[in-house]
Amino acid sequence: MSEYWNSRVCSITPYIPGEQPRDKTLIKLNTNENPYPPSPAVFEALQKIDINRLRLYPDPECTDLRNAIASIYGVRREEVFAGNGSDEILAFAFGAFFETPPCFQSGSVKGAENNKTAHTVMFPDITYSFYPVYAALWSLPYREIPLSANWHIKKRDYFEPSGGVIIANPNAPTGIAMQPEDILEIAAAQKHHNAVVIVDEAYSAFADASIVPFLSGGGHNNILSVHTFSKSYSLAGLRAGYAIGSANLIAALERIRDSFNSYTVDMLAQTAARAAVLDRDYFSMTCEKVIATRERISSRLNILGFEVLRSSANFIFIKHPLLSGADFFMRLRENGVLTRRFNKPRIQDFLRVTIGTDNDMDIFLELCSRSLNK
Ligand code: PMP
């Protein structure tokens, strides 16, 4: 706290990113990075860059990258936005589509008289923990809707009047996916309130459910699908993401970006991300490898008596009746395996474990059974 901080800085509670340890010997299963290297096409494209061109600003429109993404999905370039990681796009989207009511101090809205305000943004109580942070930054009221007892998002909860909805699909940290058809129903209900539904598809490449194929034809013009290069494209260090939606939604994101920083995606990132997205074979191969490892490890953990939520992502969310989350986390860490734990009601005994290489996961499994035999 400082006398120079304004009230906004004083009131926000920033997101805490997963640890990036300097100790490179740790097996890092804590931030859902991909254990495989980026496509060889990325190496090639970066090698070909004329370093002299770094004198110049990058293309603010990210034209080549957006064209490449548009060609993969069969949409128009005007329906694609490129950003500096999907976190940035989500931050812009909160600013572009959700409304701050006059004289509102941001925060969670509770209580009968307030809980159906037309301005209130809705998202699950257990989801990506950046959402309440963006809401606070933009001074938005929000409502956290409890997941069901079996950790599912109940679509009917999101039919109510709102100022907008954001859903991670698959959800994080549960890994559980919703059917795209259920999201379409939410979007149809929200359309009556002129509200946008943001679908954060950071992990959709590891599921068989993306909303994007349903977006063409313009029928669902209040849905924005947000993606990242950090997970399925093995480019977390690059900072690149994209969104797909109607040209009107994309134009709104551009208006926010150009009121902030027109050049958020640098030249190296545009080049590397374009090469990655065009290498479909490599993308499919690495996603399939991660999925196969996820399935193998999930069933082994089941045999050891773990509760493993049905994951459609590149991580699993697990707990064991004989282990407290805090102890289990520490025991793994002391033995060189870093996972992620969220100290929140209902999930404090779970660990979120990123799917690593088969070798990493075998070491992890061995530690799990040792933890149980102690
Ligand atoms: N959405 C979800 C659900 C995530 O887990 C993450 C990763 N922390 C992101 C978005 C952000 O990804 P990035 O900014 O690396 O694109």
Coordinates of N, CA, C and O and ligand atoms in Angstrom, one line a residue, residues 15 32 84-88 90 128 131 168 172 200 202-203 227-231 236 239-241 352, ligand 1:
Y15 N -4.5 -11.5 -9.7 CA -4.4 -13.0 -10.0 C -2.9 -13.4 -9.6 O -2.0 -12.6 -9.8
N32 N -0.1 -26.2 -16.6 CA -0.8 -26.7 -17.8 C -0.1 -26.4 -19.1 O -0.7 -26.2 -20.2
N84 N -2.2 -10.9 -27.2 CA -1.0 -11.3 -26.5 C -1.4 -12.3 -25.4 O -1.4 -12.0 -24.2
G85 N -1.6 -13.5 -25.8 CA -2.1 -14.5 -24.9 C -3.6 -14.4 -24.7 O -4.2 -13.3 -24.9
S86 N -4.3 -15.5 -24.3 CA -5.7 -15.3 -24.2 C -6.1 -14.5 -22.9 O -7.2 -14.0 -22.9
D87 N -5.2 -14.5 -22.0 CA -5.5 -13.6 -20.8 C -5.8 -12.2 -21.2 O -6.7 -11.5 -20.8
E88 N -5.0 -11.7 -22.2 CA -5.2 -10.3 -22.6 C -6.6 -10.2 -23.4 O -7.3 -9.2 -23.1
L90 N -9.2 -12.0 -22.9 CA -10.3 -12.1 -21.9 C -10.4 -10.7 -21.2 O -11.5 -10.2 -21.0
Y128 N -11.8 -20.6 -13.7 CA -10.5 -19.8 -13.9 C -10.5 -18.6 -12.9 O -11.4 -17.7 -13.1
Y131 N -11.2 -14.6 -13.6 CA -12.4 -13.9 -14.0 C -12.8 -12.9 -13.0 O -13.2 -11.7 -13.3
A168 N -15.6 -21.3 -18.9 CA -14.4 -22.0 -19.5 C -14.9 -23.4 -19.9 O -15.5 -24.1 -19.1
A172 N -11.9 -25.1 -15.9 CA -10.7 -25.2 -15.1 C -11.0 -24.8 -13.7 O -11.7 -23.8 -13.5
D200 N -14.4 -19.6 -22.9 CA -12.9 -19.6 -22.8 C -12.5 -21.1 -23.2 O -12.7 -22.0 -22.4
A202 N -9.6 -22.4 -23.8 CA -8.1 -22.6 -23.6 C -7.7 -24.1 -23.8 O -6.7 -24.4 -24.3
Y203 N -8.6 -25.0 -23.3 CA -8.3 -26.4 -23.3 C -9.1 -27.2 -24.3 O -9.1 -28.5 -24.2
H227 N -9.3 -18.6 -27.5 CA -8.3 -19.7 -27.5 C -6.9 -19.2 -27.2 O -6.6 -18.0 -27.3
T228 N -6.0 -20.2 -26.9 CA -4.6 -19.8 -26.6 C -3.6 -20.7 -27.4 O -3.9 -21.8 -27.8
F229 N -2.5 -20.1 -27.6 CA -1.4 -20.9 -28.2 C -0.5 -21.5 -27.1 O 0.4 -22.2 -27.3
S230 N -0.9 -21.2 -25.8 CA 0.0 -21.7 -24.7 C -0.1 -23.2 -24.4 O 0.9 -23.7 -23.9
K231 N -1.2 -23.8 -24.7 CA -1.4 -25.2 -24.2 C -1.2 -26.1 -25.4 O -0.2 -26.8 -25.5
A236 N 3.6 -21.4 -24.6 CA 3.2 -20.5 -23.5 C 4.2 -19.4 -23.3 O 3.8 -18.3 -22.9
R239 N 3.4 -15.9 -25.7 CA 2.2 -15.1 -25.4 C 1.4 -14.8 -26.7 O 1.6 -13.7 -27.3
A240 N 0.6 -15.7 -27.1 CA -0.3 -15.5 -28.2 C -1.6 -16.2 -28.0 O -1.6 -17.3 -27.4
G241 N -2.7 -15.5 -28.4 CA -4.0 -16.2 -28.3 C -4.9 -15.6 -29.4 O -4.5 -14.7 -30.1
R352 N -4.5 -30.0 -8.9 CA -4.6 -30.0 -10.4 C -3.2 -30.4 -10.9 O -2.2 -29.8 -10.6
Ligands
PMP1 N1 -8.1 -19.5 -19.7 C1 -7.9 -20.5 -18.9 C2 -9.0 -21.3 -18.5 C3 -6.6 -20.8 -18.5 O1 -6.4 -21.8 -17.6 C4 -5.5 -20.0 -18.9 C5 -4.1 -20.3 -18.5 N2 -3.7 -19.9 -17.2 C6 -5.8 -19.0 -19.8 C7 -7.1 -18.7 -20.2 C8 -4.7 -18.0 -20.2 O2 -3.8 -18.5 -21.2 P1 -2.8 -17.6 -21.9 O3 -2.9 -16.2 -21.4 O4 -1.5 -18.2 -21.7 O5 -3.2 -17.7 -23.4

